[in-house]
Short mmCIF file of C-alpha atoms in Angstrom, two decimals:
data_model
loop_
_atom_site.label_atom_id
_atom_site.label_comp_id
_atom_site.label_asym_id
_atom_site.label_seq_id
_atom_site.Cartn_x
_atom_site.Cartn_y
_atom_site.Cartn_z
CA TYR A 127 148.20 7.42 124.54
CA GLU A 128 144.87 7.20 122.49
CA MET A 129 143.12 8.41 124.88
CA ASN A 130 145.98 10.69 125.90
CA MET A 131 144.55 12.28 121.73
CA LEU A 132 141.21 12.02 123.01
CA ARG A 133 141.30 14.85 125.95
CA ALA A 134 143.75 16.95 123.93
CA MET A 135 140.89 17.23 120.77
CA ASN A 136 138.22 17.50 123.25
CA LYS A 137 140.03 20.75 124.70
CA LEU A 138 140.41 22.18 120.85
CA SER A 139 137.43 20.97 120.40
CA ALA A 140 135.49 22.98 123.20
CA ALA A 141 138.43 26.13 122.68
CA ARG A 142 137.15 26.36 119.11
CA ASP A 143 133.23 26.58 120.29
CA SER A 144 134.33 29.46 122.45
CA PHE A 145 136.45 30.72 119.82
CA GLU A 146 133.59 30.33 117.61
CA ARG A 147 131.20 32.19 119.55
CA ALA A 148 133.21 35.24 120.34
CA VAL A 149 133.53 35.15 116.18
CA MET A 150 130.44 35.20 115.97
CA ALA A 151 129.65 38.50 118.69
CA ASP A 152 132.68 40.26 116.56
CA PRO A 153 133.97 38.85 113.18
CA THR A 154 136.26 41.60 113.48
CA HIS A 155 138.04 41.19 116.25
CA ALA A 156 141.43 39.78 115.13
CA SER A 157 142.89 37.73 118.52
CA SER A 158 139.58 35.52 118.60
CA ARG A 159 140.17 35.35 114.27
CA ALA A 160 143.74 33.78 114.70
CA GLY A 161 142.76 31.92 117.74
CA MET A 162 140.03 30.20 115.83
CA GLY A 163 142.76 30.37 112.76
CA LEU A 164 144.88 28.12 115.56
CA CYS A 165 142.34 25.79 116.72
CA MET A 166 141.54 24.43 113.66
CA LEU A 167 145.10 24.31 112.95
CA LEU A 168 145.69 21.95 115.57
CA MET A 169 142.66 19.64 115.50
CA ALA A 170 143.94 18.93 110.83
CA ILE A 171 147.36 18.33 112.75
CA ARG A 172 146.70 15.94 115.86
CA SER A 173 143.87 14.02 113.78
CA THR A 174 146.76 12.78 111.46
CA SER A 175 149.44 10.07 113.06
CA SER A 176 152.49 11.90 111.87
CA GLY A 177 151.78 15.69 112.65
CA LEU A 178 152.29 18.05 109.36
CA GLU A 179 151.64 15.52 106.50
CA GLY A 180 151.88 17.45 103.25
CA GLY A 181 150.12 17.00 100.61
CA ARG A 182 147.14 14.15 103.02
CA ALA A 183 144.38 17.15 102.53
CA MET A 184 144.59 17.43 99.53
CA LYS A 185 144.30 13.80 98.87
CA GLU A 186 141.40 13.67 101.49
CA MET A 187 139.65 16.98 99.49
CA GLU A 188 140.31 14.73 96.20
CA HIS A 189 138.16 11.76 97.91
CA VAL A 190 135.18 14.05 98.65
CA ASP A 191 135.21 15.42 94.76
CA GLN A 192 135.85 11.35 93.92
CA PHE A 193 132.37 10.65 95.88
CA ILE A 194 130.79 14.21 94.40
CA SER A 195 131.48 12.85 91.17
CA ARG A 196 130.38 9.37 91.29
CA TYR A 197 126.41 9.56 93.52
CA GLY A 198 126.15 13.48 93.23
CA SER A 199 125.76 13.95 89.70
CA SER A 200 121.89 13.53 88.15
CA ASP A 201 123.80 11.81 85.20
CA ASN A 202 123.84 8.82 87.34
CA ALA A 203 120.16 8.98 87.38
CA ASN A 204 119.71 5.17 86.41
CA ASP A 205 123.41 4.08 87.95
CA GLY A 206 122.78 1.51 90.22
CA ASP A 207 124.87 3.41 92.90
CA GLU A 208 123.06 6.46 92.32
CA LEU A 209 121.98 7.78 96.01
CA GLY A 210 119.30 10.00 96.47
CA GLN A 211 120.59 13.82 96.06
CA GLN A 212 119.66 14.92 99.84
CA GLU A 213 121.68 12.17 100.84
CA VAL A 214 124.84 12.29 98.43
CA ALA A 215 124.69 16.43 99.61
CA ALA A 216 123.75 15.09 103.78
CA MET A 217 127.39 12.73 103.54
CA THR A 218 129.25 15.03 101.65
CA ASP A 219 128.78 17.83 104.36
CA SER A 220 129.36 15.33 106.95
CA MET A 221 132.27 14.67 104.97
CA LEU A 222 133.55 17.53 104.89
CA GLU A 223 132.63 19.04 108.23
CA THR A 224 135.51 16.42 109.54
CA SER A 225 138.53 15.99 107.07
CA THR A 226 141.67 17.51 107.72
CA ALA A 227 141.15 19.88 104.48
CA GLN A 228 137.64 21.46 105.32
CA LEU A 229 139.44 22.02 109.18
CA LEU A 230 143.02 23.25 107.35
CA PHE A 231 140.60 25.35 104.68
CA ASP A 232 138.85 26.82 107.47
CA ALA A 233 142.49 27.43 109.07
CA THR A 234 143.35 29.29 106.36
CA GLN A 235 140.41 31.87 106.11
CA HIS A 236 140.22 32.76 110.09
CA LEU A 237 144.25 33.21 109.57
CA GLU A 238 144.39 35.35 106.70
CA ALA A 239 141.79 37.39 108.06
CA ALA A 240 143.36 38.30 111.73
CA THR A 241 146.24 38.28 109.53
CA ASP A 242 145.45 41.42 108.15
CA MET A 243 143.34 42.58 110.98
CA THR A 244 146.81 42.62 112.67
CA MET A 245 148.58 43.99 110.16
CA HIS A 246 146.37 47.22 110.45
CA LEU A 247 146.92 47.91 114.09
CA SER A 248 150.77 47.18 113.95
CA SER A 249 152.86 45.27 111.10
CA GLN A 250 155.29 43.92 113.68
CA GLY A 251 152.82 42.55 116.67
CA PRO A 252 154.08 39.98 118.48
CA LEU A 253 150.14 38.65 117.26
CA HIS A 254 151.16 39.49 113.52
CA VAL A 255 153.99 37.26 113.71
CA ALA A 256 151.72 34.93 115.27
CA THR A 257 149.49 34.59 112.70
CA LEU A 258 151.41 34.74 109.69
CA HIS A 259 153.35 31.71 111.12
CA ASN A 260 150.22 29.74 111.26
CA LEU A 261 149.04 30.71 108.80
CA ALA A 262 152.21 29.83 106.31
CA LEU A 263 152.31 26.26 108.58
CA ALA A 264 148.69 25.63 107.72
CA HIS A 265 149.49 26.13 103.44
CA LEU A 266 152.36 23.58 104.43
CA ALA A 267 150.28 20.81 105.86
CA LEU A 268 147.95 21.23 102.75
CA GLY A 269 150.84 20.45 100.45
CA ASP A 270 151.42 24.53 99.76
CA ALA A 271 155.20 25.24 100.49
CA SER A 272 155.29 27.68 97.81
CA THR A 273 152.87 29.77 99.55
CA ALA A 274 153.78 28.95 102.62
CA VAL A 275 157.99 30.19 101.73
CA PRO A 276 157.00 33.86 101.36
CA LEU A 277 154.72 34.07 104.71
CA LEU A 278 158.24 32.30 106.54
CA ARG A 279 159.99 34.52 104.97
CA ARG A 280 157.86 37.75 106.20
CA VAL A 281 157.80 36.87 109.87
CA ALA A 282 161.62 35.98 109.82
CA HIS A 283 161.91 39.77 108.46
CA SER A 284 159.85 41.42 110.95
CA VAL A 285 161.12 38.48 114.11
CA SER A 286 165.02 39.99 112.60
CA GLU A 287 163.95 43.50 112.57
CA GLN A 288 162.62 43.68 116.41
CA ALA A 289 165.39 42.28 117.23
CA ALA A 290 167.55 44.77 115.66
CA SER A 291 165.01 47.27 117.47
CA GLY A 292 165.41 46.01 120.78
CA THR A 293 161.97 45.60 120.75
CA SER A 294 161.42 41.65 120.45
CA PRO A 295 159.00 40.45 123.12
CA ALA A 296 160.41 37.54 125.75
CA GLY A 297 161.86 34.51 124.60
CA ALA A 298 161.67 35.87 120.63
CA SER A 299 164.90 34.49 120.12
CA LYS A 300 163.46 31.05 120.40
CA VAL A 301 160.76 31.88 117.91
CA LEU A 302 163.14 32.97 115.65
CA THR A 303 164.95 29.86 115.65
CA SER A 304 161.86 27.75 114.97
CA GLU A 305 160.83 30.01 111.89
CA GLU A 306 163.90 29.72 110.57
CA VAL A 307 163.79 26.22 111.23
CA ASN A 308 160.21 25.90 108.84
CA LEU A 309 161.59 28.53 106.30
CA GLY A 310 164.47 26.38 105.79
CA SER A 311 161.87 22.81 105.50
CA ALA A 312 159.73 24.89 102.88
CA LEU A 313 162.62 25.97 100.66
CA LEU A 314 164.03 22.56 101.00
CA GLU A 315 160.44 21.35 99.58
CA ILE A 316 159.80 23.36 97.12
CA GLY A 317 163.46 22.24 95.45
CA MET A 318 165.60 25.97 96.35
CA VAL A 319 168.05 23.20 97.73
CA GLU A 320 170.91 25.26 97.76
CA GLU A 321 169.11 28.50 99.29
CA SER A 322 167.97 25.82 102.33
CA VAL A 323 171.23 24.95 103.10
CA ALA A 324 172.75 27.87 103.06
CA THR A 325 169.72 28.72 105.40
CA LEU A 326 169.80 25.77 107.95
CA SER A 327 173.93 26.22 108.17
CA ASP A 328 173.27 29.60 109.41
CA ILE A 329 171.28 28.35 111.96
CA ALA A 330 173.23 25.59 112.50
CA GLU A 331 176.41 27.84 113.32
CA ARG A 332 173.91 30.50 115.64
CA HIS A 333 171.47 27.76 117.48
CA CYS A 334 173.26 24.25 117.37
CA ASN A 335 176.91 25.30 118.36
CA ASN A 336 178.20 25.15 114.86
CA GLY A 337 177.98 21.44 114.02
CA ASP A 338 179.17 20.44 117.68
CA PRO A 339 175.41 20.50 120.01
CA ALA A 340 176.56 17.80 122.27
CA GLY A 341 178.84 19.95 123.34
CA SER A 342 176.30 22.33 124.59
CA ASP A 343 175.19 22.38 127.96
CA SER A 344 172.27 25.14 126.43
CA ILE A 345 171.17 22.77 123.84
CA VAL A 346 171.52 19.30 125.62
CA ASN A 347 169.82 21.29 128.80
CA ASP A 348 166.67 22.54 125.89
CA GLU A 349 164.51 19.68 124.92
CA ARG A 350 163.36 22.61 122.41
CA LYS A 351 166.46 23.30 120.89
CA LYS A 352 167.10 19.63 120.59
CA SER A 353 164.62 19.23 118.56
CA LEU A 354 165.10 21.75 116.35
CA CYS A 355 168.78 21.54 115.86
CA SER A 356 167.99 17.66 114.98
CA ILE A 357 165.06 18.62 111.99
CA VAL A 358 167.92 21.34 111.30
CA TYR A 359 170.48 18.44 110.43
CA ASN A 360 168.68 15.76 109.74
CA ASN A 361 167.09 18.54 106.89
CA LEU A 362 170.79 20.04 105.84
CA GLY A 363 171.35 16.09 105.46
CA ILE A 364 168.78 15.72 103.15
CA GLY A 365 169.71 19.35 101.03
CA TYR A 366 173.75 17.82 101.08
CA GLU A 367 172.27 14.58 99.71
CA MET A 368 170.66 16.65 96.74
CA ILE A 369 173.63 18.44 95.84
CA GLY A 370 175.32 14.96 95.89
CA GLU A 371 177.61 16.09 98.98
CA SER A 372 177.43 12.56 100.54
CA SER A 373 180.01 12.36 103.19
CA VAL A 374 178.38 15.93 104.68
CA ALA A 375 174.70 14.23 104.67
CA SER A 376 176.27 11.60 106.08
CA ALA A 377 177.70 13.45 109.13
CA ASN A 378 174.45 16.33 109.29
CA TYR A 379 172.42 12.94 109.76
CA GLU A 380 174.56 11.07 112.72
CA LEU A 381 174.23 14.98 114.03
CA SER A 382 170.26 14.81 113.48
CA ILE A 383 170.24 10.87 115.50
CA HIS A 384 173.45 11.80 118.52
CA LEU A 385 170.29 14.72 119.52
CA ASN A 386 167.64 12.16 120.16
CA ILE A 387 169.22 9.21 121.85
#
């Protein structure tokens, strides 16, 4: 497992280096900025043991701030722990460069730039929608669900409009499912429980065989959809538990577990 993770990180690092060169050559190239942001997002996610771990990055930044306040202040000149200012600066830069928080912060900068660029090209284009989604995931990873939710709403709206107009790219229905699942989860995280339950219930009805996913070959034989539906039912369980409907919560937890067997 560790070797596989190392290989994946090495590939991401190589991809980031390629995108970095492309961005340096042309900072206005939307695809390069989007690719750079995505690489940094994936590197941050893979650097944690449990994927999108909301708030971890913010804690890392707090640790860096504590380090600076302890060792980097001139007020600590007579303190036994005081280090040379150049050494402090070098250590701080190293901590920031390798931290999950810094990767996510840099990811948001590139993804925001790419979002603006692709919006001027085509607000409904696949690259614009994908970049918006990745930007939302970066904010979720930073523990900032309140910023991620409006972005996810925009993505869901854009994909719905594509579907209605018949301009959806191949596989757009799966992208829509993924985006809606993320939106439902983010709504739950910021305390909008009723809207989250409504969103996730709608997904369950349209994509997860309305509460009986085990009976649908299209779900059982599609590992990606099984995973998404499992997340939907697990979050529905949490949502119903939060509003006091324990029996409905238990039923959804059971559906989630069944899909993981």
